[in-house]
Each structure stands twice: as C-alpha cells, then as structure tokens.
XYZ file of C-alpha atoms in Angstrom:
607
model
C -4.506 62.374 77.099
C -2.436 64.866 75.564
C 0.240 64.404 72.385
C 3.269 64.289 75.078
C 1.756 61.798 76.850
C 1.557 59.008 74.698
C 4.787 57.395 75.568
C 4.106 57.720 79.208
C 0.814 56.367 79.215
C 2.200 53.777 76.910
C 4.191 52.834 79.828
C 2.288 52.627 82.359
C -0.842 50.839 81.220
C 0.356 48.685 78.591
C 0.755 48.072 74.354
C 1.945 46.221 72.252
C 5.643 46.132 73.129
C 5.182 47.232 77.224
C 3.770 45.273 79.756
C 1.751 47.366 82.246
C 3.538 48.757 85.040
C 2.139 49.164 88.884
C 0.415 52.360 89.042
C 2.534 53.832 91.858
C 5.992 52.188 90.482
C 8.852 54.429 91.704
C 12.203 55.610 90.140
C 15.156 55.775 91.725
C 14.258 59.274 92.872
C 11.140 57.736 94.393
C 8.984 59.111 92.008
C 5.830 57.703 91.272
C 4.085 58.665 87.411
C 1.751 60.629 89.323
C 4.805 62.863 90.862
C 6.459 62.987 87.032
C 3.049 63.772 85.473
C 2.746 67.133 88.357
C 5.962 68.439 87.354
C 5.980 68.239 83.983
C 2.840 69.939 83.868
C 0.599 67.016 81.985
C -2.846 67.951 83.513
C -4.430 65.222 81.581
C -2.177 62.456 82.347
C -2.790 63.978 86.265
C -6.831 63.487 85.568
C -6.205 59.853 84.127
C -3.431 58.639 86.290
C -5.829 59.992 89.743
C -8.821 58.287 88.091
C -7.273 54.591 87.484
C -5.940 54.595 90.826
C -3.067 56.573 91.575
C -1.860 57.245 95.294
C -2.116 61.162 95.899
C -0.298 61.030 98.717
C 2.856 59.008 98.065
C 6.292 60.291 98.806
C 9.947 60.201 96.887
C 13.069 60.202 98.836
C 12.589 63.609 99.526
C 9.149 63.065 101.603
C 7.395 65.232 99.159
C 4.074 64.189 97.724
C 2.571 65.048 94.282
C 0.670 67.670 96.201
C 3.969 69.601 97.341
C 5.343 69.461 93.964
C 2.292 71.198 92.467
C 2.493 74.080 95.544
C 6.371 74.675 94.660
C 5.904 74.710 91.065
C 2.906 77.037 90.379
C 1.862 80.122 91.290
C -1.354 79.730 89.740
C -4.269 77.177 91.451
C -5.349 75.906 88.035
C -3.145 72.177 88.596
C -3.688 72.653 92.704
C -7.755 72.660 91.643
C -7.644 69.892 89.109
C -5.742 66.936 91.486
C -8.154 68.791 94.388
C -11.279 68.616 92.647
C -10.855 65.137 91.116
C -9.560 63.629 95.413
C -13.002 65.366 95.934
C -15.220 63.297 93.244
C -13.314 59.733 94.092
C -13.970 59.935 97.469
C -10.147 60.124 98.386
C -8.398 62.014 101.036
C -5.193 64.349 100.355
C -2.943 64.818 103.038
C -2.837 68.421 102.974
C -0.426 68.704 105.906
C 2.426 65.934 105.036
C 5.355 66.685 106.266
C 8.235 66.195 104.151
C 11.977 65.604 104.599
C 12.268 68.933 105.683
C 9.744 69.500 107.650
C 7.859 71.422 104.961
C 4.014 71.080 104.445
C 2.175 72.115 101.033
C 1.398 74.982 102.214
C 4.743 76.182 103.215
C 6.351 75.385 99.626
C 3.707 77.472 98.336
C 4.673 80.627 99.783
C 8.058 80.231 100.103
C 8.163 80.279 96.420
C 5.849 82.820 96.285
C 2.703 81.053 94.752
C 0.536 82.912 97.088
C -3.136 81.804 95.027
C -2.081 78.267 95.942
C -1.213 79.121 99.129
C -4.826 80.587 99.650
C -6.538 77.404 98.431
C -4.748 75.404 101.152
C -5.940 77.864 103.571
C -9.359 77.201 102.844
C -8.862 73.899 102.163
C -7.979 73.419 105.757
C -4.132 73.810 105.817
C -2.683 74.108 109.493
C -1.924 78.045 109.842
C 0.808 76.609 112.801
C 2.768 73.789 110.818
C 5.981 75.834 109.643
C 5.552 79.408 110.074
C 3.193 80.345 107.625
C 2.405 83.226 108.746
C 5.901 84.576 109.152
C 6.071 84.250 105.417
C 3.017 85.651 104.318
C 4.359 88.634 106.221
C 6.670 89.550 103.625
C 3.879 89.942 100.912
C 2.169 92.695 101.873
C -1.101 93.913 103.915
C -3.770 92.339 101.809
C -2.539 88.656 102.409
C -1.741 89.390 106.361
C -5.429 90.295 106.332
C -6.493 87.507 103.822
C -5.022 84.482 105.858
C -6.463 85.746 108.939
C -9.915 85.917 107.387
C -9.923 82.643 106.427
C -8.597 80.993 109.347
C -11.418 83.506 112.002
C -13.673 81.604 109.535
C -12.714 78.107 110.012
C -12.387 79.040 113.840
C -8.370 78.001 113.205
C -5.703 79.325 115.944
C -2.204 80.469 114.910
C 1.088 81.200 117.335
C 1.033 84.691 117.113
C 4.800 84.609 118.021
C 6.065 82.044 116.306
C 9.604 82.341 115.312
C 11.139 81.000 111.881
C 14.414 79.380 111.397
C 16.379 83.240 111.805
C 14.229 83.971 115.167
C 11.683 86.517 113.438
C 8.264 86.388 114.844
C 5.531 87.831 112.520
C 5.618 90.944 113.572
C 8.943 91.250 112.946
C 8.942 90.374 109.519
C 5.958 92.570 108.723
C 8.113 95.366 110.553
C 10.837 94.926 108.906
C 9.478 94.805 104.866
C 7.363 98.283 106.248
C 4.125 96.465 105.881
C 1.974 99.240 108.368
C -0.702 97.555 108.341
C 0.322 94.244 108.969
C 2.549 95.217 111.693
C -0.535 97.292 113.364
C -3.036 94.115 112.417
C -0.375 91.831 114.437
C 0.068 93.935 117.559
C -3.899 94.240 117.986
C -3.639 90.055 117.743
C -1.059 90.020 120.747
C 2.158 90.624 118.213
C 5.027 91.082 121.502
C 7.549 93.716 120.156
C 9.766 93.416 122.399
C 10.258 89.716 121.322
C 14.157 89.434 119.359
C 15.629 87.416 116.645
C 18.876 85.931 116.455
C 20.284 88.990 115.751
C 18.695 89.978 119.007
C 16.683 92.800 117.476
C 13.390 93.942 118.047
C 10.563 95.073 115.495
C 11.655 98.676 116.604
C 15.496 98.072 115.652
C 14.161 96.687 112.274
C 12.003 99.442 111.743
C 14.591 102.200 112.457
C 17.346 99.934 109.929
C 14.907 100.101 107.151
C 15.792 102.746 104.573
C 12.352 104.573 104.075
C 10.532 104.418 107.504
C 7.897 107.044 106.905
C 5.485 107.255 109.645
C 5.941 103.533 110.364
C 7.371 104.539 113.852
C 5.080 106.925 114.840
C 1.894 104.216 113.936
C 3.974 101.538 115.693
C 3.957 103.122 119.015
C 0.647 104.939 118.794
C -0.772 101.215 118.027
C 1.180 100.153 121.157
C 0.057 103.034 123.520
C -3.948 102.789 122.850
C -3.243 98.754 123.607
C -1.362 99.348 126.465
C 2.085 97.491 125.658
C 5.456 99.099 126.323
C 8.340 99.222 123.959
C 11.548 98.703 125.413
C 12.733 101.809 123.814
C 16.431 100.983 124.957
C 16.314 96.780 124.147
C 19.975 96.109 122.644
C 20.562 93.320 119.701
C 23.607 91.235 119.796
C 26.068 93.806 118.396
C 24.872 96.320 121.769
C 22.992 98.745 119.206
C 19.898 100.169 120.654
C 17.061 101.113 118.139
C 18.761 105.246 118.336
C 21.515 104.030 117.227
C 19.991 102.490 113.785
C 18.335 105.598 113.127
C 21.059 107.794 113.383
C 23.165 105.316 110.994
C 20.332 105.121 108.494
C 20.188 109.371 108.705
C 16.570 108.704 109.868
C 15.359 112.983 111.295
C 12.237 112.418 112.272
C 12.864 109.195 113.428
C 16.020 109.938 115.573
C 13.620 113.218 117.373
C 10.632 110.459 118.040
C 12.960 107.712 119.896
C 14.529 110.240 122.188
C 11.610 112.123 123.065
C 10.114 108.728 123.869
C 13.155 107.735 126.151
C 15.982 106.635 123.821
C 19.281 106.978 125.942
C 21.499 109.409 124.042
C 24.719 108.075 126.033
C 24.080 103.999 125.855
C 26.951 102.260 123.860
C 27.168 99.612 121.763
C 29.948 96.603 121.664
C 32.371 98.800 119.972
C 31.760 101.491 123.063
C 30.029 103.642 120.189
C 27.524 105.863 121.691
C 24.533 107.705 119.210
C 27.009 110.544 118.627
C 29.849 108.378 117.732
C 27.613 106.907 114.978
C 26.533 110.145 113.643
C 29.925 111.030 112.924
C 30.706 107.851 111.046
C 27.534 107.947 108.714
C 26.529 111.677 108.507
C 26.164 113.277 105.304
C 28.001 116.689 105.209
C 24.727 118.424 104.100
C 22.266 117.212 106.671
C 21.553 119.050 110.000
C 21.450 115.626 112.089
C 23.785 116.478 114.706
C 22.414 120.185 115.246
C 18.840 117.937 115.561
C 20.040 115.333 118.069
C 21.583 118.206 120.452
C 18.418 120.105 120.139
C 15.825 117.669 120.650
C 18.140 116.369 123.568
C 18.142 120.159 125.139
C 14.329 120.480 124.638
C 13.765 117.315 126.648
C 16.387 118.401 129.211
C 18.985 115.214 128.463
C 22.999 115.508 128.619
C 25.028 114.092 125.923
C 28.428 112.996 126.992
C 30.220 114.866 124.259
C 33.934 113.050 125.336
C 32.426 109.345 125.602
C 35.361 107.236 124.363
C 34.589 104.035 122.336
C 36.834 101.311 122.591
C 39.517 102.613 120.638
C 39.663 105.132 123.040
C 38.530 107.584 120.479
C 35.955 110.865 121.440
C 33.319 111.788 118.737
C 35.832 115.163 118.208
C 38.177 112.447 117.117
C 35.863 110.721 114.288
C 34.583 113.980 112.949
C 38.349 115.219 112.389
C 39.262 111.861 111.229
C 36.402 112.381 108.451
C 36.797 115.967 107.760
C 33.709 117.129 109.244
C 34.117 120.708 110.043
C 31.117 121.537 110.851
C 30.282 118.889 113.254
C 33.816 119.590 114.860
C 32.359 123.312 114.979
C 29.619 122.273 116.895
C 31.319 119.551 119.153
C 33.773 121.873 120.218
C 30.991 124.744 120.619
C 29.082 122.092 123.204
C 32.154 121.524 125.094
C 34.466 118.578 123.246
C 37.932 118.844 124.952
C 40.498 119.700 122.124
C 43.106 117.760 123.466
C 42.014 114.492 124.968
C 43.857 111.121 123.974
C 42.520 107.608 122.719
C 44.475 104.629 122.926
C 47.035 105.545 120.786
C 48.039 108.588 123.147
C 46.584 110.867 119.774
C 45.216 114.414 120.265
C 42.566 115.448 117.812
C 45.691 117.401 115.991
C 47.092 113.866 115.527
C 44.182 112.449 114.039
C 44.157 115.858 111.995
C 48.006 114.998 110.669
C 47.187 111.280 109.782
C 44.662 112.708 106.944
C 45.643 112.475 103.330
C 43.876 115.465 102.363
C 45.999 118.456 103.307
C 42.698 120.379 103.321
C 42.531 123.980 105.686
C 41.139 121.476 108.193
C 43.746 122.206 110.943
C 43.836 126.072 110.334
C 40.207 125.823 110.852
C 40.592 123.641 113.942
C 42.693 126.377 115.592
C 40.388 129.128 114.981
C 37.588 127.432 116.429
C 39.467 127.107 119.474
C 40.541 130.639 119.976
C 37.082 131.508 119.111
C 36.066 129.755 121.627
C 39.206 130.723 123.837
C 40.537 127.311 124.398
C 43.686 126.340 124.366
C 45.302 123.658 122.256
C 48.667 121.822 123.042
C 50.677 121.600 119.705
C 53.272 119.752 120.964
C 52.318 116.698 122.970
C 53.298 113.333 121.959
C 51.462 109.923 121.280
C 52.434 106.778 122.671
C 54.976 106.341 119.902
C 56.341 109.654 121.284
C 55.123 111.135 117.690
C 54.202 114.878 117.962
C 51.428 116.408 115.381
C 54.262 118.270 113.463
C 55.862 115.262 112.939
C 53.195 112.972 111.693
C 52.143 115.972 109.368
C 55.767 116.066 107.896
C 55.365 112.295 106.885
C 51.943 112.792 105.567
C 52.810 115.681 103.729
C 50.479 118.132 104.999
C 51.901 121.280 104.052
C 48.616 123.429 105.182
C 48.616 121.606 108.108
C 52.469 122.320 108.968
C 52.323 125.574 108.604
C 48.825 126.005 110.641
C 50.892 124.209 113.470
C 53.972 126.448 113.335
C 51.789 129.596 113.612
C 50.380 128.370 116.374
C 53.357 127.600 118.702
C 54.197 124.042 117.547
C 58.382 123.572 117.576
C 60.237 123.307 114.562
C 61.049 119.759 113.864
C 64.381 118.662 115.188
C 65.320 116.389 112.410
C 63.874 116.751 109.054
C 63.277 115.052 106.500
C 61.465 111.773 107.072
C 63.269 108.646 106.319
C 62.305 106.389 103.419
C 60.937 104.083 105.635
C 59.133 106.723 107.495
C 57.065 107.364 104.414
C 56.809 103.555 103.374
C 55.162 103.167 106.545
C 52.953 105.874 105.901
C 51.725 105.024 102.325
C 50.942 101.857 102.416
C 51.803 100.320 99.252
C 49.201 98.057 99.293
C 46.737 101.369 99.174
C 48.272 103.205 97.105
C 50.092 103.477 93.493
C 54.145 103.633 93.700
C 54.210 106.252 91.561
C 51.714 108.565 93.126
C 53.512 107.834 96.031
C 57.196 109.383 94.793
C 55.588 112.291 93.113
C 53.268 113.168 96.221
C 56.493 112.807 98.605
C 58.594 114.599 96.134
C 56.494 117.081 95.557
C 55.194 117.748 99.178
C 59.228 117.982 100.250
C 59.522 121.176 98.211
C 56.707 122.883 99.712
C 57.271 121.985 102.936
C 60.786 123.380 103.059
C 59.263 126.131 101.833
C 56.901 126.530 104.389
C 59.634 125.656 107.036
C 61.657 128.419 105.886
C 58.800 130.833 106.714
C 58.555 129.976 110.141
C 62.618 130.776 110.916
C 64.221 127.145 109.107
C 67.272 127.412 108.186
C 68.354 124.403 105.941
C 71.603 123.399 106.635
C 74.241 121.170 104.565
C 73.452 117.949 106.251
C 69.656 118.321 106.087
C 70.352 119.694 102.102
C 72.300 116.361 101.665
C 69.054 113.874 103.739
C 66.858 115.249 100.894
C 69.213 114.149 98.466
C 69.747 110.737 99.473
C 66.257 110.567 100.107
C 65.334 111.108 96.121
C 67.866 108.508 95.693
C 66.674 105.652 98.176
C 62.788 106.571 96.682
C 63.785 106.276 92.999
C 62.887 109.780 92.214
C 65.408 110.527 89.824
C 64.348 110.660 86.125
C 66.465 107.831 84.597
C 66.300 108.807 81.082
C 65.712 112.020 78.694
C 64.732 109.579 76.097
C 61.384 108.714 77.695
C 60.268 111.987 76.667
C 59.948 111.177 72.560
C 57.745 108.042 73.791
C 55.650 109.992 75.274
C 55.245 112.023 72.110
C 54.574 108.871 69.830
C 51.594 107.873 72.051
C 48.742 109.604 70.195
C 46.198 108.933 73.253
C 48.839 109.930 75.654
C 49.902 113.255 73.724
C 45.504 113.954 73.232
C 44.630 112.797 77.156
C 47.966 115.253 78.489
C 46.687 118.412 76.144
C 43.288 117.899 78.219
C 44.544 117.465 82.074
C 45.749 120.925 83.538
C 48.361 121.337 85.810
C 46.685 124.608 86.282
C 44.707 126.882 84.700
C 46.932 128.107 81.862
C 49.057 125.641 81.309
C 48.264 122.323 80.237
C 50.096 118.598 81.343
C 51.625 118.543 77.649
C 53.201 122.240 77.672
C 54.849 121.297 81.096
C 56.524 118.107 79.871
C 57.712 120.126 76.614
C 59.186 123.056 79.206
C 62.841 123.333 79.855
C 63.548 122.439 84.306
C 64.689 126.228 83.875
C 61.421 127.478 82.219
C 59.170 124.884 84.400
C 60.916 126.244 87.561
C 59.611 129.952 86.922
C 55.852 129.021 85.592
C 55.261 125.745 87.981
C 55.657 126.288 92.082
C 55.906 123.797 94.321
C 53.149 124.402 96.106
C 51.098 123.679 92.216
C 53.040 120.370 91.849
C 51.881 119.115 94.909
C 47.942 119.900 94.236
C 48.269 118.265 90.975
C 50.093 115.110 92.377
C 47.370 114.794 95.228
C 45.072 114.896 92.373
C 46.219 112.025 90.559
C 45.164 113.459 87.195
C 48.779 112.952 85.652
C 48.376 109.304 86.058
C 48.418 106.512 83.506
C 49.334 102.807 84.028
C 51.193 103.190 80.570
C 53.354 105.930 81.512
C 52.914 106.393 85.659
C 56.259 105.811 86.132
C 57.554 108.033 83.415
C 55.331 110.665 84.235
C 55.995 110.418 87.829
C 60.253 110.702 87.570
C 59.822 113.649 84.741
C 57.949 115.994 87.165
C 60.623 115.421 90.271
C 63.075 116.337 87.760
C 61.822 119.349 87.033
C 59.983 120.383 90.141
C 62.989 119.724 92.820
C 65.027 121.206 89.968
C 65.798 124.381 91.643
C 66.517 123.140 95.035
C 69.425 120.737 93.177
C 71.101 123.394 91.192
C 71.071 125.430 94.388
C 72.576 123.144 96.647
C 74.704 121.740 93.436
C 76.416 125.251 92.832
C 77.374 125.148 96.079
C 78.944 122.148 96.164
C 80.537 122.187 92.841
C 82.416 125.464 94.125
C 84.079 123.981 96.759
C 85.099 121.367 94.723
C 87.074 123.856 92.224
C 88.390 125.600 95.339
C 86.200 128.389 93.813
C 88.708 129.339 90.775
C 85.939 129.761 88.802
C 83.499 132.479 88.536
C 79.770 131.772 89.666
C 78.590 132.355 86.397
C 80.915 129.667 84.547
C 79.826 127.168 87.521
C 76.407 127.513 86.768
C 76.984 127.129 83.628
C 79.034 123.994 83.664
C 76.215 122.018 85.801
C 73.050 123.810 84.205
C 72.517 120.623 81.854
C 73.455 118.068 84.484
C 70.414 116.043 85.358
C 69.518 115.874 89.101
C 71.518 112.947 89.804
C 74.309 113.553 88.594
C 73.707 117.014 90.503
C 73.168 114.960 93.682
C 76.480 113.116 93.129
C 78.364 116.693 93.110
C 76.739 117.476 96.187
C 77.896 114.033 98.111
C 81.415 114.103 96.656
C 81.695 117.461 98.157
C 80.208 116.375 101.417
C 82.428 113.548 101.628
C 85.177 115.399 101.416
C 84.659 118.327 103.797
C 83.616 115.371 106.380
C-alpha cells in the first residue's frame, strides 16, 4: 500500500485506535479519500481504495471528480490508465464527460494544462470532441495533435463543431492561424474552417495571421487552400478597432505580406477608428532601413490603385505630417515626390513646418524639407499661423531649434517680432514631467546663445530691451551659477573627476578641462553652437551634480554676451569717466549676476 499510506489507510478502514470510516466520507472541501489519494499521487492507495468500493465518480464542492483531478495534474497517462484500467476490471462506469462547476469536462482540464497524452486517452476512451472546445485548444499545440484528434474521432465516427468559438470568440481555425500552425489551419479549412468567422476582437484568421511576427508563407498557403476550395476571404473584413488585415501587415513590417493582400484586393485607402489609413501606419511603425513605403507605392502602381497621399486621420494629421513628426526623411522624400501637399493643416491649424518646429532634435530636418520642395518646385508658406496663431519661427524659437531657425529665415520666414520666449513659454514646452530640470536650463541657456547668433545673421539687431529679456530670463530660470565654491566639490568626487576626464565636450577637449577653464579662456575654445550639442546630448549629466554642472556651463557659456551687454551698462553708469579698458577691468571678475544687476540698474535708470 505504499510507506505514506499507512496513516491514511489506517483511517479509513480501521485499527486499533480508529474506527473505520465510510469509504466515500468527505472533507469540508468535499473530498472523498479517493480524490486525496489522486492528488497526492498514491497509486496504490488509488488501486485499493477503487477495489473496496470507492465511488469514481463523486464530486467536491468544486464539481470535479477524481477523474478531473488526475487530467489537471498529469501530463503523463500512467495514473489516468491505472483508475481506467481497474473501472474496466470491476465492471464500473467512469463518467468521462462530468461536468464540473465550471463547466469543464476531463478532457478539457487535460489540455488546458497541457497534459496532451491524457488528453489522447480520453479521446479514445470516448470523450465528447464538442463538450468545451476541445478542439480550439488542441489548436495551440501544433499540427501533429490537430491531425491526431481528428483521427481518432473519423474512427469512432464522432462529429465536432467545426466553428466552435471559446470563451474569447476564436473558432479553431483561428487559433491554429494565429500560433502559425500551417497545417492545422489548411487541415481546418478542408473540414469547413469559415475564415471569415471573427472573435471578440472582431478579427479574422487573416488579421491574426498578418499580426503574427514571423508569417512566412502562411498567407500565401492560406489563400491558395481557400481558392482550390472555393471560399472567399473578405480581404477588407475590419476588427473592432476598424483595422483591416493591410493594415496589420504594414504595422508588423510584413514585405511580402503587405504585396500579397493588395494584389489580392486589400484597399490601400480604408481607415481605421483613428481615421489611420495603410500609409498612416507605415509611418508610425517603419524602420528607417526598410524599403516598405517605396514597396506599397509600387505594388499599388503595378496593379493600377491610387493612394490618397493627404488622407487625414482624426487628428486631422496627413501621412507628410507623421513622417516629419518622426524624422523620416526619406519617406517625406518620397511623399512629397508622389504629390503630399507641403502645407496642409490638421486640427491644430499646423503645417508640416510646425510639426517640423515641435521636434526636440534640431536635426537638418527642415533644411532638408525645403530643398525637397524647390526640387520639386513647390512652394512652401513659412509664415502661416496655427490655431494658436503660432507661426513655425516661433515654435522653433521655444524649442530651440537653431538649424531649424535659420533654415526658416533663409527661406523667407519673418524675423520674430518679440524675442526671447518667456519662462513660461519654455515651461510649457518642456514638460517637466518629461524631462530633467537641469537639462532643461542648460538646453534653453545654451540654445539662446546660438540662436541670437543665428538671428544676427539673418539682419537682427539686438536691442537694449531685448539684451535686458535675456537677462531676466536667466534670472526667472535659475541659470545663474550660485556659487564658485561648488567647483572644489566637484574635484573631491573621485568618480565625478574619472567619469568628466572621459565625456567630451568635443573632440579635444574633455568635460574636466572645461570646468577647470577660466569664462575668458572657455569663451575662446567653447562656441555656443558646441554647448548646445553637448547639452542636447545629456552626457554632462549626473543626479549628484546635475544641478551644479548645469549652472557652471551657463556661467561660462552666456559669459560673453554678459560682459558685453555689462560694459555697456556699467559705462553709462560712470557717465563714461573711465576708460574702456579700466571698465572692463573693474567687472571682468564679476559673476553673471551680479553682471545682470549692472545691466538693470542702468536700465532702470535711463527708463
């Protein structure tokens, strides 16, 4: 009986200290000694317990009989053959089709916890292929058990719902579609599989073939299967979310896949809930190295088929609006080459050069833009405003788009009629909640200097109160260092002083030699315009020393515009009896604050 046993057996039919208990006595669960024998795996106490009388088929408060236990518990037959076999020689019938609190049969615990061998047995033991979507399940296990389970039940002359439909609306051939299971899926169609049927995701064994991520020549089997049996495909069928099969296989990057469905009818121009048509969805998921979009216009041309190039989605926005919004240059190459109007609005009233200047990365992207529209000789207007009354040139001055800036004034765009941003302009821009505070004050500090820079090229002329905005605007941002002292920190941090020797501000001079460089010195190594790449880069950073980091570098890199502006000032406020020299002199080791406070003591005045 088995060494564990003893006490159990003890129990149940008597000794010296126990009376004998009922065979089929039940715990509180509503197990009997037969269901606690099953799951703890005593096949002896199973053989003895069946042969002095046990009931095979009672049920605990769950509904489930000894027989589901053993089908959920193991995967292999050996304890499904013993309580079989030993029914079998006492003459006693097992209900192999109980139903239990669930719903469940055997047979259905078997494979849903993958104990296909047991689930076999059942089969040809005389299981009912239609109680509980078998067959659904066995779909996800491969080809050999699709064919397996319908041998056994053509041999026992069994019928199954072809199109049954579990608990998330998949029929069969869905399931086998969507684990890739070829042969299955072909195997189910030839059996009357309907794939057009949907889940309740309302998609069809062709949308879960194009979402799966290695399709193969699943597709092209799928509908050869369907043509030679005559059954059509409703190439077009959208799932709950408007997606049409095209529009999977363009998300998953799917070539071959994306060339079958339209030359078998997919609608390049159908949109989805969102109002995303095919080519908006390219331009979300495309991977800059593939040739997708050159494909989809190609295969389109071949089989004679427009593609609405402008098609707005809901947000009003054109594919030429997505592909700028993501940088893709060459798609915006190719849009604009297949006639994408450079200037049409979404709902926001926003140009593609708007969508261009609300880009972080200040990357050629808008100097290209331009030159693929004179190429092309088409016209862009630089100076028309969103629904906020925003033009480009403005929303490129609050992202701090230098490249962009200066591509805009070459090519007609105004100069801006009141510059800088505010503080709240730029606080509405970088959203704090995105992005570090003090990456923040060194990008906008940083990007100020080169744009006035750039500005200057194109015919600015700062004035006094535009001199003074900056200013105030370092003030109301923080960006003023607030002590010298921070600097011999710095210098006691080992990891700090090892990490700064390796990050380059650029290529000969490392983040350590600038922070040891006098503003003066820093002024005539560093330009603005290298400040600003190495802020964008974020490679100064540390969340021991951001901050410190961050205020040191506005120091010195808006150094020279202060003194300038300072000397100025400081002048008038002598009545200029001094000589330039001794001015310059006087102020040369003020910090940029107290610089700044020059400046609005003398503007105060003269106002």
């Amino acid at each position: 009986m088995g060494e564990g046993n003893n006490g159990l057996a003890d129990m149940i039919f008597g000794n010296d200290y126990y009376k004998p208990l009922p065979i089929n006595a039940q715990n509180d669960k509503g197990n009997t000694p037969l269901h606690l024998a099953v799951k703890s795996g005593a096949s002896n106490m199973v053989e003895v317990l069946l042969r002095h009388g046990a009931d095979s088929n009672a049920t605990n408060n769950k509904g489930m009989t000894p027989l589901h236990l053993i089908c959920k518990k193991y995967g292999d037959p050996t304890m499904l053959n013993l309580f079989l076999r030993i029914n079998d020689e006492l003459g006693r019938p097992v209900l192999i089709n109980a139903l239990d609190n669930k719903g469940k049969t055997p047979l259905v615990w078997a494979l849903d916890h993958g104990n296909l061998h047991s689930a076999e047995v059942l089969l040809r033991r005389g299981a009912d292929p239609r109680l509980g979507t078998p067959l659904n399940r066995i779909c996800f296990y491969g080809d050999y058990w699709v064919e397996l389970f319908f041998d056994i039940i053509d041999g026992r002359n069994q019928v199954v719902d072809i199109n049954a439909r579990d608990n998330e609306g998949d029929t069969p051939l869905n399931v086998a579609a969507a684990c890739g299971n070829r042969n299955s899926t072909e195997l189910l169609l030839r059996r009357g599989g309907d794939p057009n049927l949907v889940n309740n995701k309302g998609m069809t064994a062709l949308h879960l073939i194009c979402e799966r991520s290695d399709v193969g020549d699943q597709a092209e089997r799928f509908f050869a299967v369907n043509d030679e049996i005559g059954q059509q495909v409703l190439i077009n069928a959208r799932d709950n979310f408007g997606n049409i099969p095209l529009h999977l296989a363009l998300n998953r990057g799917h070539r071959n896949l994306v060339g079958l469905l339209l030359r078998r009818g997919s609608d390049p121009n159908l949109a989805n809930a969102e109002g995303s048509t095919p080519l908006h969805v390219i331009n979300c998921k495309r991977n800059s190295d593939d040739n997708l979009p050159e494909l989809f216009f190609d295969t389109n041309d071949e089989i004679d088929q427009r593609v609405l190039v402008d098609a707005r989605d809901n947000l009003g926005n054109t594919p030429l609006h997505l592909a700028l919004s993501r940088g893709h240059i060459d798609l915006v190459r190719l849009l604009l080459s297949r006639g994408s109007n450079p200037d049409l609005v979404n709902a926001e009233g926003s140009t593609p050069l708007h969508v261009i200047c609300k880009r972080y990365q200040d990357d050629g992207l808008m100097k290209m833009y331009f030159e693929i529209n004179k190429e092309l000789n088409r016209p862009v207007r630089v100076d028309a405003r969103d629904e906020l009354g925003r033009t480009p040139l403005q929303l490129a001055l609050t992202s701090l788009l230098p490249d962009a800036i200066d591509a805009l004034l070459a090519n007609g765009a105004a100069l801006p009629s009141v510059f800088p941003p505010t503080v709240d302009d730029f606080r509405l821009r970088f959203n704090p909640e995105k992005y570090y505070e003090n990456y923040v004050k060194l990008r906008v500090a940083s990007g100020i200097m080169v744009i006035i820079k750039c500005l200057y090229k194109h015919g600015y002329e700062m004035d006094r109160t535009d001199a003074l905005k900056i200013m105030k605007l370092f003030a109301d941002f923080g960006l003023y260092e607030k002590s010298t002292s921070l600097e011999k920190y710095w210098y006691d941090d080992e990891k700090f002083v090892g990490k700064s020797k390796e990050t380059m501000v650029m290529p000969s001079l490392s983040f350590y030699d600038l922070i040891q460089l006098s503003p003066k010195e820093a002024a005539k190594r560093v330009a603005p315009a290298d400040y600003f790449k190495f802020a964008c880069s974020g490679k100064w950073y540390t969340k021991e020393h951001g901050e410190a980091c961050a205020l040191h570098l506005c120091e010195k890199l808006s150094r020279r515009f202060f003194l300038g502006w300072a000397l100025e000032y400081f002048m008038e406020l002598v009545h200029y009896r001094l000589p330039v020299l001794c001015c310059d002199m006087i102020i040369e080791d003020l910090n940029n604050q107290d610089l700044c406070n020059i400046c609005l003591a003398a503007g105060g005045r003269s106002s």
